[in-house]
Tab-separated table of C-alpha atoms in Angstrom:
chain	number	residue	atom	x	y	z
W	1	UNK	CA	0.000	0.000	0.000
W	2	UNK	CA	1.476	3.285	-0.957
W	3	UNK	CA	1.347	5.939	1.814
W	4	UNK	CA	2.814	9.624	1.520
W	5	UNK	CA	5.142	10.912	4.112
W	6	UNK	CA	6.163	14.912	4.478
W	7	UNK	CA	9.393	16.189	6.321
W	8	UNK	CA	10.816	18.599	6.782
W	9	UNK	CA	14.470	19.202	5.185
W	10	UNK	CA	16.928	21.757	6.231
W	11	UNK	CA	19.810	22.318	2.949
W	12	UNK	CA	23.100	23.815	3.814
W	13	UNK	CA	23.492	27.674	1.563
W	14	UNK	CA	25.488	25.575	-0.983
W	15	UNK	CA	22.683	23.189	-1.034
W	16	UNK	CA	20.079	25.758	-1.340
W	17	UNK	CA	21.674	26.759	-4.199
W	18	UNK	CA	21.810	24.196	-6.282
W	19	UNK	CA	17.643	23.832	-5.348
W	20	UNK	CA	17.244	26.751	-7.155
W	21	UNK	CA	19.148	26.404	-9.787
W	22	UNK	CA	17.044	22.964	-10.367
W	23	UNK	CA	13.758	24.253	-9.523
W	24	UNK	CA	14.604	26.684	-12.392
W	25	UNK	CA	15.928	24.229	-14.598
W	26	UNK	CA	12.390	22.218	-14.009
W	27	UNK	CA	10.863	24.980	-14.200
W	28	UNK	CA	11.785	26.202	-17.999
W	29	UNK	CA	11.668	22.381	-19.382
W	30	UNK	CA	7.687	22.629	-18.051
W	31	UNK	CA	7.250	26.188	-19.495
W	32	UNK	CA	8.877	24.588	-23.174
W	33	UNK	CA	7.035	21.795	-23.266
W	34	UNK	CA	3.553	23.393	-22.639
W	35	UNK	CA	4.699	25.978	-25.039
W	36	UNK	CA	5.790	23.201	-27.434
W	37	UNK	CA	2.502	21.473	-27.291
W	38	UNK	CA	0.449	23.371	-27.400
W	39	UNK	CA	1.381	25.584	-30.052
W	40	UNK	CA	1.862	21.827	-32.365
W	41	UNK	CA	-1.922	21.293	-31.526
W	42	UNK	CA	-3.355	24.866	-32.561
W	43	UNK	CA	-1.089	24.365	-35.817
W	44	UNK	CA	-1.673	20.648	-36.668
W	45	UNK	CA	-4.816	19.881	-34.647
W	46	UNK	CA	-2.931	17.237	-33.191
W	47	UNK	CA	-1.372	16.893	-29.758
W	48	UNK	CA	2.338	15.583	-28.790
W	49	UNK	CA	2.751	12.954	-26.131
W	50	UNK	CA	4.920	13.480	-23.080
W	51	UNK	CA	7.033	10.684	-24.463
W	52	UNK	CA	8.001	12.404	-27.684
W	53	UNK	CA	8.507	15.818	-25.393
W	54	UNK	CA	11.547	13.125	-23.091
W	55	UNK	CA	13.180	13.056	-26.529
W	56	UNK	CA	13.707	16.978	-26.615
W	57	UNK	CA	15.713	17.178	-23.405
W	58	UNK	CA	19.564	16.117	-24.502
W	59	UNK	CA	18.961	19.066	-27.716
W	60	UNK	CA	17.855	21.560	-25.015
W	61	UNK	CA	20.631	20.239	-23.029
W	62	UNK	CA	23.099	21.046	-25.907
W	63	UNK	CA	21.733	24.057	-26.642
W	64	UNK	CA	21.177	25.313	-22.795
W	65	UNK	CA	24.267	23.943	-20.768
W	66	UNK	CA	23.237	25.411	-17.400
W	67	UNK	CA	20.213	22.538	-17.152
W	68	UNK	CA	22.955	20.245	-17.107
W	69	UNK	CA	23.402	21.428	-13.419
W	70	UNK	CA	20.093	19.842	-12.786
W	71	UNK	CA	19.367	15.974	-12.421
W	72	UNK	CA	18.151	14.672	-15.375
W	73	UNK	CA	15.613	12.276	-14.184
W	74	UNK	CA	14.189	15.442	-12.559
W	75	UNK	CA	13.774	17.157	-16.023
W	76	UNK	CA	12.183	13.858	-17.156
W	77	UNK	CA	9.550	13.936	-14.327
W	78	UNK	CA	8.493	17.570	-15.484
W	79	UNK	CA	7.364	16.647	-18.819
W	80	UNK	CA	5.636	13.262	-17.508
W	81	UNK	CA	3.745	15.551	-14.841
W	82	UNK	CA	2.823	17.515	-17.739
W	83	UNK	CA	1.817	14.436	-19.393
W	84	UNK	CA	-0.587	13.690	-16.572
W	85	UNK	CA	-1.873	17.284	-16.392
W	86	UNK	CA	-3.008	17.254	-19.514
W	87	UNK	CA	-4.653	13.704	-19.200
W	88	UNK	CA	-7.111	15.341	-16.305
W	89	UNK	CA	-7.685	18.408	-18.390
W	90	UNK	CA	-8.825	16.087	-21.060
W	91	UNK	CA	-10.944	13.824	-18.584
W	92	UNK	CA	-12.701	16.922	-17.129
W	93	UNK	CA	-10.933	16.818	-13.783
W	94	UNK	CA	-8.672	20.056	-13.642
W	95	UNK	CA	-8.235	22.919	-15.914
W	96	UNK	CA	-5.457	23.644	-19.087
W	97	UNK	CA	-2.106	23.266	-17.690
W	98	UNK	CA	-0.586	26.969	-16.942
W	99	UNK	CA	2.926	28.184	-16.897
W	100	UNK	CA	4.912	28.599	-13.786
W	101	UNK	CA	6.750	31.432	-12.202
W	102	UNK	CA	9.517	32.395	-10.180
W	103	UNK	CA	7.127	33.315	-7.681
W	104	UNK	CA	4.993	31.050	-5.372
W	105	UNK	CA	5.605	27.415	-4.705
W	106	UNK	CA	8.911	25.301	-6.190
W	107	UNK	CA	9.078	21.762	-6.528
W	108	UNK	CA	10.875	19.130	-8.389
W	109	UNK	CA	10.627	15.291	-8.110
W	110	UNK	CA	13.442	12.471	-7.621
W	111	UNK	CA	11.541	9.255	-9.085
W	112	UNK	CA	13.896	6.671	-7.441
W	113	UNK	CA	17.668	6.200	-5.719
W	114	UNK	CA	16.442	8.504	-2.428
W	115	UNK	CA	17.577	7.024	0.641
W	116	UNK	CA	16.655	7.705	4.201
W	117	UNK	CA	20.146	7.324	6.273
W	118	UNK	CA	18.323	8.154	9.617
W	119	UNK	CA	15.754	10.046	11.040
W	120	UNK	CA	17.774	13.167	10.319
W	121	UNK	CA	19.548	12.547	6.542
W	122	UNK	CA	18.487	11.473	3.490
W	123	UNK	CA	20.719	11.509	0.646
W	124	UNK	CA	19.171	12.455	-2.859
W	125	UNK	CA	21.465	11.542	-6.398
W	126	UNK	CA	23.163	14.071	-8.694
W	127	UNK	CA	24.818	17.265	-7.027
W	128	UNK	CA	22.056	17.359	-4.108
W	129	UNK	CA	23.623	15.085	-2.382
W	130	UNK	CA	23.208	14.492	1.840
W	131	UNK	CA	20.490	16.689	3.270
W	132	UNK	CA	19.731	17.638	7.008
W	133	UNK	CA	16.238	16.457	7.577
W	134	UNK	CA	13.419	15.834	10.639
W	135	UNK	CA	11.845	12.187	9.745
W	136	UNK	CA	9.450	12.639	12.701
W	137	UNK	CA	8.426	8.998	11.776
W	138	UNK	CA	9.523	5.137	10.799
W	139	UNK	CA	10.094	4.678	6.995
W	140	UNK	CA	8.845	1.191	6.786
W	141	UNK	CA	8.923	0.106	3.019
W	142	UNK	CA	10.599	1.053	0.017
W	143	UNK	CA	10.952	4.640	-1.142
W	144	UNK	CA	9.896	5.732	-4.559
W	145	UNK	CA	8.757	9.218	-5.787
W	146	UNK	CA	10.377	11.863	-3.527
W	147	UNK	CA	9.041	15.383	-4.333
W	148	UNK	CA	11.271	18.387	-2.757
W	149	UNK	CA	9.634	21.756	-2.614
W	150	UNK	CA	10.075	25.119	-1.314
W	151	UNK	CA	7.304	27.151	0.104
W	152	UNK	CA	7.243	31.165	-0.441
W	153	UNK	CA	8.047	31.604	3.460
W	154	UNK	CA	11.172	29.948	2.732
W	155	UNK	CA	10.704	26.344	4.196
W	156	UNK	CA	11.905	23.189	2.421
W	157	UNK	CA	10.066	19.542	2.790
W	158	UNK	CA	10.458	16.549	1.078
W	159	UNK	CA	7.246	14.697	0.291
W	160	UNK	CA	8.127	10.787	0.043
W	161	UNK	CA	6.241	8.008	-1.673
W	162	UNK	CA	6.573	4.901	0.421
W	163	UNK	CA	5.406	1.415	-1.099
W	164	UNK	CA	5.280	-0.442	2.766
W	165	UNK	CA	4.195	-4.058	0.930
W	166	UNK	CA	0.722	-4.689	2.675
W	167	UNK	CA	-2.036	-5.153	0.539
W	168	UNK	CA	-5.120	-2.381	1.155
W	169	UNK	CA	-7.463	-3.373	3.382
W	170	UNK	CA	-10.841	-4.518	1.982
W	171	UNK	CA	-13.312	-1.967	3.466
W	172	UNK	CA	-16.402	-3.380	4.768
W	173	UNK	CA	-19.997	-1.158	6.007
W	174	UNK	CA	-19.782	-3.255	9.193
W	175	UNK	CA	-20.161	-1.010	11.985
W	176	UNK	CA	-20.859	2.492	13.160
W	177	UNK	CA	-22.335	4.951	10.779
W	178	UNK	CA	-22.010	8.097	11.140
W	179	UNK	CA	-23.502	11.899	8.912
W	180	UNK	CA	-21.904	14.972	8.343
W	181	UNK	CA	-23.073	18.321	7.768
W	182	UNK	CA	-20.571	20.317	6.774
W	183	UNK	CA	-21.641	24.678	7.695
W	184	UNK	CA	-19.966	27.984	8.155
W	185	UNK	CA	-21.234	28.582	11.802
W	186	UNK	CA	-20.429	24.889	13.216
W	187	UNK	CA	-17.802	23.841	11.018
W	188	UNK	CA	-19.148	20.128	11.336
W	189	UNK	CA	-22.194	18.756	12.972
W	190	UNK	CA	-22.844	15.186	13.409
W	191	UNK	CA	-26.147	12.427	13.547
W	192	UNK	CA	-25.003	11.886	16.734
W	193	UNK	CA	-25.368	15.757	17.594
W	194	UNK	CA	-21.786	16.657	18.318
W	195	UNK	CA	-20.598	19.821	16.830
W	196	UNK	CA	-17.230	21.615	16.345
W	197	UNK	CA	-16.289	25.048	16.343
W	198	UNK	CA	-13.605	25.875	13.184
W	199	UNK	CA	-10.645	27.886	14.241
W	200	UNK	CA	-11.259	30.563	11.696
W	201	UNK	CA	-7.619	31.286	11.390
W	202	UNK	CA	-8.216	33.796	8.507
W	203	UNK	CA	-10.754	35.868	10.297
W	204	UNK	CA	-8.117	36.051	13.434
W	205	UNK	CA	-5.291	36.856	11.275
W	206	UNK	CA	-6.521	39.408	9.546
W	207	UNK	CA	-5.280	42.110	10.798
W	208	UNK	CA	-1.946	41.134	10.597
W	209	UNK	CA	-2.450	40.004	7.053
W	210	UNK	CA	-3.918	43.102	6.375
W	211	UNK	CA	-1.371	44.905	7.915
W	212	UNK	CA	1.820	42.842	6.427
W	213	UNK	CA	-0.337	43.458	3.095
W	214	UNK	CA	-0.278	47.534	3.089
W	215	UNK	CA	3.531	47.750	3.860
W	216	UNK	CA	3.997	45.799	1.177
W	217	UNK	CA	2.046	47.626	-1.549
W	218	UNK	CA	3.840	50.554	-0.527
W	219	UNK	CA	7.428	49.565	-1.832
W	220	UNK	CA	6.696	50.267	-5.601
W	221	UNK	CA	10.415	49.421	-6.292
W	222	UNK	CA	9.845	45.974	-6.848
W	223	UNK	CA	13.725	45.055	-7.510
W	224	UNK	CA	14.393	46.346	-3.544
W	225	UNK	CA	15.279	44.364	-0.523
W	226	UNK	CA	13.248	45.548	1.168
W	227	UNK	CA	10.072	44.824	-0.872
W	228	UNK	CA	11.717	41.379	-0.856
W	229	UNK	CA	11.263	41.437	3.143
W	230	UNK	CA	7.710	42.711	2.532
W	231	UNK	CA	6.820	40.382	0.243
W	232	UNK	CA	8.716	37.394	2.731
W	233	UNK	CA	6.410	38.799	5.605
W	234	UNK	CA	3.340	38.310	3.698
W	235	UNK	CA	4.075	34.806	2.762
W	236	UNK	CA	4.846	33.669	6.252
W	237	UNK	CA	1.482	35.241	7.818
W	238	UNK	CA	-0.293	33.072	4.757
W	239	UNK	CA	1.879	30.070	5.920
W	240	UNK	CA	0.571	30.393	9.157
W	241	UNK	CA	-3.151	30.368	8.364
W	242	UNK	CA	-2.825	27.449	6.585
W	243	UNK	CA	-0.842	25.052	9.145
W	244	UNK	CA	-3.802	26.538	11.369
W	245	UNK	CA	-6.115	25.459	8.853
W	246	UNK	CA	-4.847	21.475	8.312
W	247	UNK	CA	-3.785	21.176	12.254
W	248	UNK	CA	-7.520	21.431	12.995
W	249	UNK	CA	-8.307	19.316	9.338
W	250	UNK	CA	-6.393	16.759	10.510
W	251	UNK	CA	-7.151	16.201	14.026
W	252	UNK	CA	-11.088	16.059	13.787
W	253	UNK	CA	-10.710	13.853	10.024
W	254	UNK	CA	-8.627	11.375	12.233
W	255	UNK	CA	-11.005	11.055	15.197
W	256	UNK	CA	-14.107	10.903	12.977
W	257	UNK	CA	-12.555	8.069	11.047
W	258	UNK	CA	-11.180	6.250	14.389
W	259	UNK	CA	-14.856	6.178	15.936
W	260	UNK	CA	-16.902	5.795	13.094
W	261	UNK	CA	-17.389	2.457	10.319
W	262	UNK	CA	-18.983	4.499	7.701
W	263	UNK	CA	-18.956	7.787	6.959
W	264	UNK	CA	-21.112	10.011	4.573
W	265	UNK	CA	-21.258	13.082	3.598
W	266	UNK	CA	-22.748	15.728	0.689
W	267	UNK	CA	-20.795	15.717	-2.001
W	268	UNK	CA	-20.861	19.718	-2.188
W	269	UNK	CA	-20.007	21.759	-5.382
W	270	UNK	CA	-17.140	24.098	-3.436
W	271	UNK	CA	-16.437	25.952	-6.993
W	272	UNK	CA	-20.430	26.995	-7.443
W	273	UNK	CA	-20.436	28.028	-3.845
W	274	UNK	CA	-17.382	30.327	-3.741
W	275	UNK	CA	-18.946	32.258	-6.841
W	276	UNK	CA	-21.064	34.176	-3.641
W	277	UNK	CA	-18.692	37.158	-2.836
W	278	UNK	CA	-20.762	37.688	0.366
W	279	UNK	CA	-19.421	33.827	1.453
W	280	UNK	CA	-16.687	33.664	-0.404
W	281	UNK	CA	-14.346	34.015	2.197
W	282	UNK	CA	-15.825	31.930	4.965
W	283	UNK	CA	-16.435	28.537	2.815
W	284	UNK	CA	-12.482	29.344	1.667
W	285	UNK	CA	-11.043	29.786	4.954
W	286	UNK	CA	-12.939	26.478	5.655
W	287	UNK	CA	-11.662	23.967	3.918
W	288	UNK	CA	-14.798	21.367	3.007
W	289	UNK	CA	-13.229	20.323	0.017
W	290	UNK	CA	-9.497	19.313	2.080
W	291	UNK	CA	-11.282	17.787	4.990
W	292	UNK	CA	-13.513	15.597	2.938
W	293	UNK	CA	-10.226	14.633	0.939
W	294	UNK	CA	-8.758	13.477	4.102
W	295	UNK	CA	-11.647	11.692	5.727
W	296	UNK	CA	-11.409	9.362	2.430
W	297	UNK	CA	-8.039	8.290	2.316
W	298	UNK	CA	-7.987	7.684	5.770
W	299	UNK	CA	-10.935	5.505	5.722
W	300	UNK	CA	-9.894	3.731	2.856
W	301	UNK	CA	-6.110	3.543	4.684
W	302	UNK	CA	-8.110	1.335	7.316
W	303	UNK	CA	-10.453	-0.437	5.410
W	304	UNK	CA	-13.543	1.978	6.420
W	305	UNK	CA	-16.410	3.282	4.174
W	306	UNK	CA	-16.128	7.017	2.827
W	307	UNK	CA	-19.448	7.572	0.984
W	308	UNK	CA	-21.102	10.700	-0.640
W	309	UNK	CA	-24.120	11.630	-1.449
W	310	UNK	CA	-25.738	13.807	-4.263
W	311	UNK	CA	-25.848	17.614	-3.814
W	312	UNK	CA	-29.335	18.012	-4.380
W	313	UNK	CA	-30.912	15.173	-1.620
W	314	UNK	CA	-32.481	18.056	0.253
W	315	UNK	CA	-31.357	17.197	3.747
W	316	UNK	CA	-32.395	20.525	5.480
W	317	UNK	CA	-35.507	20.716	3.989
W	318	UNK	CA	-36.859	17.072	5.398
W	319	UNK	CA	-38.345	15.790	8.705
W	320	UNK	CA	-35.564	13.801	10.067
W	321	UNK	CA	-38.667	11.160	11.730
W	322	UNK	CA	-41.338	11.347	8.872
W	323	UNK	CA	-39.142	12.104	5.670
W	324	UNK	CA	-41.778	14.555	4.789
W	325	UNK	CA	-41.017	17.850	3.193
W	326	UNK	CA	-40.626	20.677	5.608
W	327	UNK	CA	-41.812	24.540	4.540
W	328	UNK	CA	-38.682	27.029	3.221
W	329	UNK	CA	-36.821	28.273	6.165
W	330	UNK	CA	-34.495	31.242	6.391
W	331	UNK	CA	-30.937	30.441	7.128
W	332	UNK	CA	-31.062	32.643	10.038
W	333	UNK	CA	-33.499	29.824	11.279
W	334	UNK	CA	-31.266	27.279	13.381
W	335	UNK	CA	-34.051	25.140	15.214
W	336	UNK	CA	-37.631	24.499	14.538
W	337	UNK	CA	-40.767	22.499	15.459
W	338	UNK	CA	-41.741	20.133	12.753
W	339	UNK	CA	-45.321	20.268	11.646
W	340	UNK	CA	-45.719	16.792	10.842
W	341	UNK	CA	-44.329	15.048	14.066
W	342	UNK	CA	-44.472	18.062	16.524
W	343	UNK	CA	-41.078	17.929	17.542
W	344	UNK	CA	-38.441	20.537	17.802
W	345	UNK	CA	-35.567	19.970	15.639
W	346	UNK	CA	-31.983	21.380	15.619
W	347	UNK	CA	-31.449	22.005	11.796
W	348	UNK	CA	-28.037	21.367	10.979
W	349	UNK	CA	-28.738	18.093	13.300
W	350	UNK	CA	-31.835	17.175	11.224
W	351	UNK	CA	-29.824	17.559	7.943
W	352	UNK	CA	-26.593	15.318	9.521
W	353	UNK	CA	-29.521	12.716	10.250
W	354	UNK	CA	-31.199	12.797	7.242
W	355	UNK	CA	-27.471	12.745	5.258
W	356	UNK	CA	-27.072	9.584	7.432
W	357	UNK	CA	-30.631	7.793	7.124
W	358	UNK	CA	-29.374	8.566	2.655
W	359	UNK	CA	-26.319	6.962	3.037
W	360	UNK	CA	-28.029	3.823	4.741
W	361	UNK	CA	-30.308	3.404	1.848
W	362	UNK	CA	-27.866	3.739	-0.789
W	363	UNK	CA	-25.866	0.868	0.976
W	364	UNK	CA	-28.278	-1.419	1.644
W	365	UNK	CA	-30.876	-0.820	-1.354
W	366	UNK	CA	-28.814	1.119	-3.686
W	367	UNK	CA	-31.295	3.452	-3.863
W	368	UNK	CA	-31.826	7.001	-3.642
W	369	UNK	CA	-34.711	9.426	-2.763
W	370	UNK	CA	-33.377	11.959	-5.004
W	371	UNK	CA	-35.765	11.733	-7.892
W	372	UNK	CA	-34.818	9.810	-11.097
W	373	UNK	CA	-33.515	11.358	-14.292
W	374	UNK	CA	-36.501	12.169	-15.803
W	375	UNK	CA	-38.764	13.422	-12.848
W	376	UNK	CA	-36.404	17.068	-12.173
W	377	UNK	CA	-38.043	19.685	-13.634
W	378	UNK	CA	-36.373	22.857	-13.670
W	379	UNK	CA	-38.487	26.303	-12.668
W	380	UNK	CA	-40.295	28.185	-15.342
W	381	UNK	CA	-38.698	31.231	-16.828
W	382	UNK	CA	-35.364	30.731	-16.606
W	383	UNK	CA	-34.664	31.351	-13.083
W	384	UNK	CA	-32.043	28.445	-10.857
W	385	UNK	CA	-32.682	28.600	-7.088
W	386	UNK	CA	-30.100	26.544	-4.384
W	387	UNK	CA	-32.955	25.689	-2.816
W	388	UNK	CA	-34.365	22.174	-2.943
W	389	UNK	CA	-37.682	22.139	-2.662
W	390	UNK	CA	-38.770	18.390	-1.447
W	391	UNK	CA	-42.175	16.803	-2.644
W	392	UNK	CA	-43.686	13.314	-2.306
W	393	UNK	CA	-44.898	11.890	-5.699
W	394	UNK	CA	-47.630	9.272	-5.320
W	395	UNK	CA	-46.497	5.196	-5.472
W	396	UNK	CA	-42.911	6.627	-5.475
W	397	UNK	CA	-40.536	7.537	-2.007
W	398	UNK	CA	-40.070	11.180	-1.368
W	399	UNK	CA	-37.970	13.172	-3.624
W	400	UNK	CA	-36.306	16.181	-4.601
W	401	UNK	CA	-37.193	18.591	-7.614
W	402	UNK	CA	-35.468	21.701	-8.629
């Protein structure tokens, strides 16, 4: 089973620059080939495979003889990710491949021969050599893809692929089952009515941010040292929101998985939702779309169920007891008393229940209330609402319209 390890790697100046030197070297081989390929497709209608792109390198290498100073199984790598990225633009997963910049993240990748010495070396090929390091864990298994990158706050880590030799675990629905509602106001509230609080490390941050921001747009000599220091400040603020962000990502994913069998969840459209400027920021500074990434690959680590259900099963707008459609409610409202079984509800409780009670059905009858394709009709005159308006059609189970 192949498992992902990240560490934290502290190069000597020499060795720092040689990373940059690489990372630029990897860096214009990317920014050729896209160039390369794409203009070949908008002239012949036909594309170029990453494989034909390998073959460019030793002419590039002639012509260019500083990318000798970079390994060349790194250079390979570059066009291969390219490969890759172009293979998910084509299957709808991610968008055209870009260029890449001086500025922001740096990475290159060592596809073999990296060896951890202890838990404080590991020795890369080529000119890299030996390199300080914190392995704050056992490498058990055989090392493969090593990916070295530096962050804009200045940090280096080495992300390492490690093939340990165990099989994956068959996952199996026996057990626990547990729903998630994922909100702005209670980051996560369960069926079992637990709720927790996100840190909201933007929103604390802020003013910093904001402040680290304005000293920064005031150096209009962009070639000056101390715009550089600026610019260095700003990063490291950012850096710190975001180990805020996957400290609290990764402590609640791991204890949801570690108590809980199966685990569902609404498989929400993040990239609709972010297109309202008066949430933008909130669902960003959130982070539904990384937690629910690491609640699956840590339930499929241990042989537990990660499932999702559709986006439009209107779980807020159903009786948690009855499954019959409740009246439009404001979002201001946060607990109500159902009409149909008199009882008060808590809403984002109801909704965790009813995402729960969905993902029960779809694993034991492989069925969903969510209407058929077929039976959603859109509203007249043009007009798309987010809300789900839940109706029960006669001889069928309850279901959702748009």
């Amino acid at each position: 089973m192949l498992k992902a390890v990240k560490v934290r790697i502290y190069p000597t100046e020499a060795q720092r620059v040689h990373l940059a030197q690489a990372f630029g070297c990897v860096r214009w081989v990317w920014n050729q080939s896209l160039a390369t390929m794409t203009a070949t497709y908008q002239a012949t209608g036909k594309g170029v495979t990453a494989m034909t792109m390998k073959k460019s390198i030793p002419l590039w290498k002639a012509e260019h003889e500083w990318l000798s100073e970079c390994y060349s199984q790194c250079l390979q790598q570059s066009v291969l990710n390219l490969g890759v990225a172009f293979g998910n633009f084509f299957d709808g997963r991610a968008m055209y491949p870009t260029f890449k910049t001086r500025q922001g993240k740096q990475s290159i990748q060592y596809p073999q021969n990296v060896k951890v010495l202890s838990n404080c070396e590991i020795k890369f090929p080529g000119k890299l050599g030996t390199v300080n390091a914190k392995v704050h864990r056992d490498i058990v298994g055989k090392v493969k893809t090593v990916t070295v990158s530096r962050n804009p706050d200045g940090r280096y880590f080495a992300s390492m692929l490690v093939d340990d030799g165990t099989a994956t675990p068959k996952s199996s629905p026996d057990g626990k089952i547990i729903g998630l509602d994922l909100g702005l106001i209670d980051f996560c509230v369960t069926s079992d009515g637990s709720k927790y609080q996100h840190p909201k490390a933007t929103k604390k941050h802020e003013k910093n941010l904001a402040r680290k921001q304005k000293k920064l747009a005031r150096k209009k000599d962009k070639t000056s040292n101390k715009r550089r220091k600026a610019k260095f400040a700003v990063a490291k603020v950012h850096s710190k929101l975001k180990r805020v962000r996957e400290d609290f990502l990764h402590k609640l994913s791991r204890k949801i998985v570690d108590k809980n069998q199966v685990i569902v969840v609404e498989n929400l459209a993040v990239r609709n939702m972010v297109k309202n400027h008066n949430l933008a920021k909130a669902i960003a500074d959130a982070g539904w779309g990384m937690f629910c990434t690491m609640l699956k690959y840590k339930a499929e680590a241990v042989g537990k169920v990660y499932l999702e259900i559709g986006r439009f099963f209107a779980s807020t707008h159903l009786c948690s007891n009855t499954l019959k459609p409740l009246p439009k409610m404001d979002l201001s409202v946060r607990e109500f008393d159902c009409p149909h079984c008199g009882q008060r509800h808590d809403r984002d409780i109801n909704a965790a229940i009813n995402i729960k009670n969905e993902g029960l059905r779809l694993l034991t009858l492989g069925t969903s209330v969510i209407a058929p394709e077929g039976y959603v009709r859109p509203k007249q005159y043009g007009r798309k609402s987010t809300t789900v308006e839940a109706v029960v059609v006669e001889g069928r189970s309850p279901h959702s319209i748009a």
